[in-house]
XYZ file of C-alpha atoms in Angstrom:
540
model
C -15.360 9.408 26.298
C -13.679 10.482 23.089
C -11.874 13.415 21.621
C -12.916 15.160 18.432
C -9.936 15.482 16.143
C -11.552 18.290 14.182
C -11.988 20.950 16.820
C -11.158 19.556 20.259
C -7.734 18.163 19.469
C -4.682 19.667 17.892
C -5.027 20.907 14.329
C -1.844 21.025 12.275
C -2.601 24.507 11.071
C -2.616 25.908 14.638
C 0.807 24.638 15.651
C 3.515 27.210 16.010
C 6.693 25.217 16.557
C 8.225 21.917 15.503
C 7.741 20.507 18.985
C 4.045 21.232 19.554
C 2.244 17.993 20.416
C -0.006 19.350 23.132
C -3.591 19.339 24.222
C -5.681 22.447 24.638
C -4.649 22.576 28.296
C -1.024 22.947 27.214
C 0.072 19.461 28.249
C 1.062 16.499 26.151
C -1.957 14.190 25.735
C -1.457 10.491 26.473
C -3.461 7.324 25.927
C -4.228 4.992 28.831
C -1.102 2.951 27.976
C 1.175 6.014 28.136
C 1.618 6.595 24.391
C 1.356 10.142 23.031
C -1.974 11.173 21.476
C -1.219 13.450 18.530
C -4.045 15.008 16.486
C -6.390 12.423 17.965
C -4.276 9.412 16.900
C -2.072 7.338 19.205
C 1.662 7.197 18.506
C 2.047 3.538 19.443
C 3.908 1.997 16.500
C 7.502 0.834 16.889
C 10.088 0.309 14.137
C 9.260 -3.404 13.765
C 5.571 -2.532 13.418
C 6.261 0.014 10.660
C 8.255 -2.450 8.587
C 5.932 -5.419 8.873
C 2.721 -3.390 8.492
C 3.849 -2.202 5.077
C 5.099 -5.665 4.156
C 1.902 -7.331 5.370
C -0.344 -4.842 3.622
C 1.400 -5.232 0.281
C 1.927 -9.008 0.207
C -1.683 -10.163 0.369
C -3.451 -13.312 -0.721
C -4.159 -11.937 -4.175
C -0.457 -11.909 -5.077
C -0.643 -15.707 -5.254
C -3.374 -15.295 -7.882
C -1.954 -12.116 -9.356
C 1.339 -13.661 -10.383
C -0.698 -16.020 -12.555
C -2.618 -13.085 -14.036
C 0.657 -11.270 -14.721
C 2.247 -14.110 -16.681
C -1.028 -14.785 -18.551
C -1.171 -11.098 -19.582
C 2.436 -10.594 -20.741
C 4.336 -13.869 -20.372
C 7.023 -14.724 -17.796
C 9.709 -12.323 -19.076
C 7.165 -9.587 -19.826
C 5.798 -9.831 -16.275
C 9.301 -9.654 -14.775
C 10.090 -6.540 -16.834
C 6.862 -4.838 -15.726
C 7.367 -5.634 -12.044
C 10.997 -4.484 -12.232
C 10.083 -1.150 -13.858
C 7.327 -0.496 -11.318
C 9.769 -1.546 -8.580
C 12.227 1.164 -9.715
C 9.311 3.601 -9.776
C 8.361 2.673 -6.190
C 11.977 3.012 -5.030
C 12.017 6.690 -5.971
C 8.481 7.214 -4.660
C 9.696 5.909 -1.308
C 12.775 8.145 -1.435
C 10.525 11.176 -1.870
C 8.176 10.024 0.878
C 11.095 9.282 3.189
C 12.408 12.819 2.944
C 8.985 14.434 3.370
C 7.549 12.224 6.123
C 10.714 12.138 8.217
C 10.750 15.935 8.206
C 6.967 16.245 8.677
C 5.524 13.078 10.323
C 2.003 14.518 10.152
C -1.419 12.980 9.832
C -2.242 12.473 6.152
C 1.451 12.449 5.137
C 1.900 13.418 1.474
C -1.810 14.285 1.168
C -1.542 17.038 3.783
C 1.845 18.161 2.430
C 0.380 18.517 -1.081
C -1.952 21.175 0.338
C 0.886 22.857 2.193
C 3.373 23.056 -0.686
C 1.311 22.899 -3.894
C -2.390 23.802 -3.577
C -5.056 23.031 -0.948
C -7.288 21.867 -3.812
C -4.674 19.241 -4.676
C -4.735 17.950 -1.085
C -8.496 17.485 -1.406
C -8.459 15.695 -4.774
C -5.365 13.634 -3.895
C -6.789 12.714 -0.501
C -10.090 11.533 -1.948
C -8.201 9.674 -4.710
C -6.010 7.892 -2.171
C -8.957 7.101 0.076
C -11.027 5.425 -2.653
C -7.882 3.654 -3.907
C -7.825 1.845 -0.579
C -11.594 1.368 -0.489
C -11.292 -0.496 -3.804
C -8.408 -2.484 -2.301
C -10.661 -3.467 0.611
C -13.345 -4.555 -1.858
C -10.795 -6.466 -3.938
C -9.554 -8.276 -0.834
C -13.104 -9.374 0.013
C -13.569 -10.489 -3.583
C -10.347 -12.501 -3.302
C -11.651 -14.175 -0.151
C -14.711 -15.381 -2.066
C -12.403 -16.753 -4.772
C -10.259 -18.589 -2.229
C -13.151 -20.078 -0.292
C -14.883 -21.029 -3.562
C -12.102 -23.523 -4.235
C -13.053 -25.457 -1.106
C -16.824 -25.446 -1.491
C -19.530 -23.997 -3.707
C -22.258 -24.763 -1.145
C -21.802 -21.278 0.357
C -22.450 -18.397 -2.095
C -19.671 -15.877 -2.624
C -21.637 -13.028 -1.033
C -21.985 -15.036 2.193
C -18.205 -15.414 2.510
C -17.804 -11.689 1.918
C -20.319 -10.793 4.645
C -18.877 -13.282 7.152
C -15.346 -11.958 6.780
C -16.580 -8.360 6.653
C -18.021 -8.723 10.170
C -14.794 -10.281 11.463
C -12.555 -7.575 10.028
C -14.878 -4.854 11.284
C -14.300 -6.131 14.811
C -10.498 -6.498 14.567
C -10.068 -3.057 12.970
C -11.593 -1.384 16.053
C -9.119 -2.841 18.555
C -6.695 0.085 18.437
C -3.303 0.840 16.933
C -1.164 -1.128 19.424
C -3.196 -4.328 19.018
C -3.306 -3.756 15.261
C 0.475 -3.275 15.121
C 1.119 -6.522 17.012
C -1.374 -8.483 14.881
C 0.169 -7.182 11.682
C 3.698 -7.901 12.860
C 3.073 -11.579 13.585
C 0.807 -12.162 10.577
C 3.394 -10.518 8.328
C 6.102 -12.748 9.817
C 3.948 -15.756 8.913
C 3.544 -14.398 5.376
C 7.287 -14.021 5.015
C 7.729 -17.667 6.007
C 5.031 -18.687 3.481
C 6.716 -16.736 0.679
C 10.046 -18.461 1.355
C 8.163 -21.771 1.374
C 6.594 -20.845 -1.963
C 10.053 -20.255 -3.429
C 11.236 -23.645 -2.196
C 8.170 -25.486 -3.523
C 8.628 -23.859 -6.935
C 12.268 -24.993 -7.031
C 11.310 -28.540 -6.054
C 8.536 -28.692 -8.696
C 10.720 -27.171 -11.401
C 13.641 -29.519 -10.798
C 11.467 -32.619 -10.572
C 11.949 -33.279 -6.857
C 8.156 -33.023 -6.685
C 6.516 -34.717 -9.658
C 9.541 -36.530 -11.109
C 9.590 -34.272 -14.181
C 12.282 -31.674 -14.862
C 10.758 -28.462 -16.224
C 13.620 -25.971 -16.295
C 12.812 -23.049 -18.620
C 10.627 -25.105 -20.937
C 7.667 -22.748 -20.593
C 9.801 -19.774 -21.629
C 10.281 -21.490 -24.998
C 6.814 -23.015 -25.357
C 4.424 -21.184 -25.317
C 7.003 -18.365 -24.998
C 8.530 -15.676 -22.802
C 6.428 -12.653 -23.850
C 2.701 -12.544 -24.629
C 0.147 -10.060 -25.989
C 2.579 -7.256 -26.863
C 1.945 -3.718 -25.595
C -1.591 -4.654 -24.570
C -0.226 -7.285 -22.173
C 2.415 -4.905 -20.837
C -0.201 -2.210 -20.150
C -2.359 -4.613 -18.131
C 0.616 -5.976 -16.200
C 1.889 -2.475 -15.377
C -1.477 -1.763 -13.736
C -1.419 -5.077 -11.898
C 2.128 -4.465 -10.651
C 1.194 -0.972 -9.440
C -1.720 -2.361 -7.446
C 0.490 -4.955 -5.774
C 3.249 -2.464 -4.969
C 0.696 0.078 -3.714
C 0.776 0.037 0.034
C 4.545 0.395 0.253
C 3.833 4.111 0.621
C 1.608 3.433 3.651
C 4.792 3.791 5.715
C 4.400 7.545 5.248
C 0.930 7.400 6.805
C 2.149 5.335 9.766
C 4.564 8.171 10.580
C 1.623 9.932 12.258
C 1.329 6.999 14.688
C 5.023 6.192 15.048
C 6.729 6.663 18.410
C 9.940 7.995 16.861
C 9.416 8.724 13.137
C 12.737 10.466 12.513
C 14.652 7.389 13.618
C 12.354 4.558 12.601
C 10.918 5.747 9.280
C 14.141 5.904 7.180
C 15.180 2.446 8.385
C 11.725 1.016 7.690
C 11.653 2.529 4.193
C 15.025 1.063 3.214
C 14.424 -2.430 4.570
C 10.774 -2.780 3.561
C 11.313 -1.738 -0.054
C 14.052 -4.296 -0.705
C 12.065 -7.085 0.937
C 9.014 -6.322 -1.173
C 11.016 -5.996 -4.418
C 12.791 -9.327 -3.904
C 9.543 -11.061 -2.944
C 7.534 -9.754 -5.902
C 10.235 -10.430 -8.469
C 10.813 -13.837 -6.895
C 7.116 -14.788 -6.984
C 6.738 -13.658 -10.609
C 9.923 -15.467 -11.650
C 8.991 -18.746 -9.976
C 5.393 -18.582 -11.251
C 6.813 -18.268 -14.771
C 8.922 -21.419 -14.488
C 6.269 -23.724 -13.006
C 3.261 -22.993 -15.280
C 2.876 -21.815 -18.902
C 1.247 -18.417 -19.484
C -1.591 -20.023 -21.485
C -2.729 -22.213 -18.559
C -6.535 -21.884 -18.512
C -6.848 -22.237 -14.715
C -5.071 -18.937 -14.039
C -7.130 -15.897 -13.001
C -8.486 -13.784 -15.867
C -11.514 -11.532 -16.378
C -13.670 -14.524 -17.361
C -12.831 -16.628 -14.289
C -15.625 -17.684 -11.930
C -12.983 -19.362 -9.809
C -9.256 -19.522 -10.304
C -6.131 -21.264 -9.137
C -2.762 -19.988 -8.062
C 0.230 -21.004 -10.231
C 1.442 -23.013 -7.219
C -1.843 -24.919 -7.047
C -1.698 -25.634 -10.790
C 1.927 -26.787 -10.553
C 1.333 -29.075 -7.573
C -1.721 -30.673 -9.208
C 0.256 -31.186 -12.442
C 3.029 -32.766 -10.376
C 0.572 -35.336 -9.048
C -0.421 -33.826 -5.702
C -4.188 -33.448 -6.091
C -4.554 -31.925 -2.618
C -1.860 -29.306 -3.158
C -4.509 -26.637 -3.618
C -5.572 -27.035 0.008
C -2.089 -26.100 1.212
C -1.962 -23.041 -1.030
C -5.467 -22.037 0.050
C -4.434 -22.107 3.715
C -1.484 -19.848 2.904
C -3.690 -17.425 0.950
C -6.507 -17.159 3.478
C -4.081 -16.494 6.346
C -2.292 -13.924 4.184
C -5.627 -12.216 3.643
C -6.080 -11.685 7.382
C -3.449 -8.962 7.487
C -3.911 -7.388 4.049
C -7.574 -6.528 4.732
C -6.663 -5.040 8.116
C -3.957 -2.930 6.470
C -6.322 -1.713 3.747
C -8.907 -0.678 6.350
C -6.158 1.051 8.340
C -4.924 3.148 5.393
C -8.408 3.991 4.079
C -9.655 5.104 7.498
C -6.539 7.186 8.302
C -6.758 8.874 4.894
C -10.371 9.794 5.620
C -9.449 11.078 9.104
C -6.758 13.306 7.579
C -9.285 14.764 5.137
C -11.756 15.430 7.948
C -9.188 16.961 10.321
C -8.322 19.547 7.678
C -11.910 20.341 6.743
C -11.896 18.405 3.469
C -14.422 15.789 4.624
C -17.249 15.907 7.191
C -15.949 16.472 10.734
C -17.904 13.384 11.757
C -15.071 11.247 10.350
C -12.393 13.019 12.410
C -13.790 11.825 15.746
C -11.612 9.389 17.660
C -11.919 7.592 20.991
C -9.807 8.598 23.982
C -7.237 5.996 22.870
C -7.055 7.338 19.325
C -9.288 4.908 17.389
C -11.144 6.677 14.520
C -14.281 4.542 14.744
C -16.465 6.479 12.301
C -13.834 6.521 9.556
C -13.119 2.805 10.041
C -16.754 1.719 9.900
C -17.557 3.859 6.856
C -14.473 2.818 4.865
C -15.017 -0.863 5.601
C -18.708 -0.595 4.728
C -17.796 0.620 1.244
C -15.672 -2.500 0.863
C -18.967 -4.302 0.306
C -18.645 -3.122 -3.289
C -17.204 -6.626 -3.599
C -20.813 -7.866 -3.586
C -20.855 -6.867 -7.258
C -19.542 -10.364 -7.902
C -23.141 -11.541 -7.449
C -23.963 -9.974 -10.820
C -20.562 -10.418 -12.488
C -17.925 -13.125 -12.198
C -15.329 -12.672 -9.428
C -12.694 -12.548 -12.172
C -14.441 -9.609 -13.869
C -14.883 -7.769 -10.569
C -11.165 -8.393 -9.892
C -10.305 -6.821 -13.264
C -12.512 -3.747 -12.726
C -11.213 -3.098 -9.218
C -7.616 -3.562 -10.364
C -8.180 -0.962 -13.127
C -9.467 1.622 -10.655
C -6.824 0.872 -8.017
C -3.994 0.899 -10.550
C -4.931 4.236 -12.095
C -5.458 5.810 -8.656
C -2.038 4.508 -7.581
C -0.286 6.084 -10.575
C -2.015 9.417 -9.851
C -1.033 9.310 -6.166
C 2.593 8.458 -6.931
C 2.898 11.178 -9.586
C 1.799 13.858 -7.125
C 4.100 12.507 -4.432
C 6.887 13.510 -6.821
C 5.316 16.916 -7.494
C 4.939 17.615 -3.764
C 8.523 16.568 -3.062
C 9.879 18.905 -5.756
C 7.841 21.792 -4.345
C 8.900 21.086 -0.740
C 12.591 21.030 -1.592
C 12.295 24.235 -3.642
C 10.490 25.951 -0.745
C 13.167 24.698 1.662
C 15.935 26.276 -0.408
C 13.916 29.422 -1.255
C 13.527 30.176 2.450
C 17.279 30.011 3.026
C 17.619 26.506 4.438
C 20.274 23.993 3.428
C 19.486 20.441 2.221
C 22.086 19.313 4.770
C 19.597 20.237 7.523
C 17.150 17.576 6.331
C 16.987 14.504 8.601
C 16.723 12.259 5.513
C 17.742 13.172 1.958
C 16.235 11.447 -1.066
C 18.655 9.525 -3.286
C 19.330 11.119 -6.707
C 17.197 14.188 -6.055
C 15.846 15.862 -8.247
C 16.193 13.207 -10.973
C 14.392 10.537 -8.973
C 11.492 12.873 -8.176
C 11.133 13.898 -11.823
C 11.182 10.225 -12.855
C 8.314 9.577 -10.420
C 6.244 12.404 -11.931
C 6.830 11.655 -15.616
C 6.755 7.849 -15.459
C 3.514 7.686 -13.499
C 1.727 10.232 -15.690
C 2.760 8.126 -18.685
C 1.618 4.898 -17.045
C -1.792 6.242 -16.028
C -2.558 7.102 -19.653
C -1.358 3.821 -21.193
C -2.929 1.665 -18.466
C -6.180 1.458 -20.442
C -4.555 0.862 -23.823
C -6.339 -2.476 -24.195
C -9.776 -0.834 -24.552
C -8.714 0.563 -27.934
C -7.501 -2.807 -29.240
C -9.887 -5.063 -31.145
C -12.867 -2.732 -30.914
C -13.792 -0.035 -28.409
C -15.249 -1.330 -25.108
C -17.165 1.470 -23.365
C -17.424 -0.182 -19.937
C -13.722 -1.077 -19.858
C -12.866 2.481 -20.970
C -14.837 3.926 -18.050
C -13.122 1.706 -15.483
C -9.694 2.436 -16.989
C -9.976 6.243 -17.092
C -12.729 7.256 -14.660
C -10.079 7.969 -12.009
C -8.539 10.732 -14.148
C -11.945 12.333 -14.713
C -12.901 12.195 -11.023
C -9.524 13.574 -9.915
C -9.773 16.507 -12.341
C -13.350 17.355 -11.335
C -12.472 17.200 -7.636
C -9.432 19.460 -8.072
C -11.092 22.200 -10.097
C -14.362 21.890 -8.177
C -12.643 22.471 -4.827
C -10.504 25.219 -6.335
C -13.615 27.015 -7.634
C -15.685 26.606 -4.455
C -12.898 27.463 -1.984
C -10.975 29.908 -4.158
C -7.628 28.226 -3.476
C -4.368 29.340 -5.058
C -0.987 27.772 -5.738
C 1.083 28.088 -2.556
C 3.918 30.618 -2.696
C 7.242 28.889 -2.084
C 8.443 31.872 -0.071
C 5.427 31.578 2.262
C 5.095 27.782 2.523
C 4.943 26.495 6.124
C 8.211 24.766 7.009
C 7.620 24.721 10.782
C 4.315 23.056 11.714
C 4.330 19.330 12.349
C 8.083 18.811 12.681
C 7.635 16.765 15.919
C 11.293 17.009 16.949
C 10.485 15.970 20.533
C 9.118 12.476 19.867
C 12.201 10.382 20.760
C 11.225 7.654 23.195
C 13.182 6.382 26.205
C 13.175 2.883 24.690
C 15.648 4.061 22.060
C 18.512 4.558 24.529
C 21.867 2.939 23.903
C 21.945 1.325 27.351
C 18.694 -0.550 26.678
C 20.016 -1.775 23.330
C 23.111 -3.100 25.092
C 20.925 -5.230 27.361
C 18.890 -6.767 24.505
C 18.878 -10.613 24.773
C 20.498 -12.559 21.928
C 17.264 -14.226 20.822
C 15.631 -10.801 20.380
C 18.605 -9.720 18.238
C 18.122 -12.810 16.022
C 14.370 -12.135 15.688
C 15.012 -8.514 14.712
C 17.602 -9.554 12.128
C 15.088 -11.863 10.440
C 11.851 -9.922 10.787
C 12.864 -6.296 11.431
């Protein structure tokens, strides 16, 4: 009924040429719908899926809360600065990932490549780090659902909402990559429409078209544009990293893309700019419709919280405005949870395929659905039930701390892996001109990724040293560094791994140069109806 990705399917390490995507019988394996099965996973994602999956996974419901948290931490200008700096960081992360994943569209993406070009122990520690980053994102999404639903009724306890939605998402996540890609595409399109609507509502509230009161930039003067100094900046940097995290999931979707060499570079360019404009736009508009000292915004002490848009609409005289915002947030959550489960499960599959996690998690169905990895990753999302003992706001803060630090670690080693890959490429006599996609401003961009993210991971917990040492907050801020270090040296000691020689690094396996699909032909493009062209211009 199924195929075991660990031993029965293709293992990256056994491939001998860039074009090997074959079964043990020597033939290309296909799913029931005709898509290629590669390393147990189905290559069923098109270009439009790649772009909107990343967009949908990043722009979740919590961003409508998180913008309020950002301006309450560091003020409207401070939040914009933090999101802009992290946006520049992500741009160069995506440049590095674009070069690596277009050349090697393999399962596990930068995690697998870290083992190939740096040290197998790094692939283990980085893979586990990235996996639990997304497990905490799953948990945070469930926690956000309880916050959203709590604004409508307190008759149902928060844990009940978490369990109800957990069951629903468990079912949808098992439907397969093609169904998942279509769901994410249309849900992400809806989110894009909602974001544009959010911009328009903010303009109408700010100018007095809603509420009959002109606000302008009043809140930038009183209570001010920047709040809480370096402490506020440190917290907002972490928050921004968590919200941008997921942009890099495009590299993981390369393993299930029909034509990664063509689709991935385009998806990287278009998705990044959409996400940057949307995040900066949401932070900017949140900062001109509510003051940063508004008590209804989400903080660590919140049992329930309101989005800046809800606060602004209520202040403008529309008492039911929160219902509209809640509808937007809960529908946005439908795709962000699915995306988090997708990335967490595929990260776990990649670890298992390469012997860095139990082989049990590498098993997939005949159509390439990694059921065991999906169920296990989603089950750990029930960490969100911690909000029974602590407030949802406190759980939000703890999960953000872990996710943010893990994101900085992952991004830093994306840069390290990229530097090593390019050096190996040149060392073995190849020209950068042979690369299907070249990173902008290499090597300066890659070095910026390494140094900036190492700096950010250490200052992310700065607040625990201000106003008295808080042991619990210290643990949540820096436990990721400790776990990552223990995993790296532990695996290195047990397995006896060594730093990979650049002269011997594998530059052949996993190239997948034969994955171009018939649908990409020029003649088919020429026959594309006009309404499809318009849809692609807007959404793809």
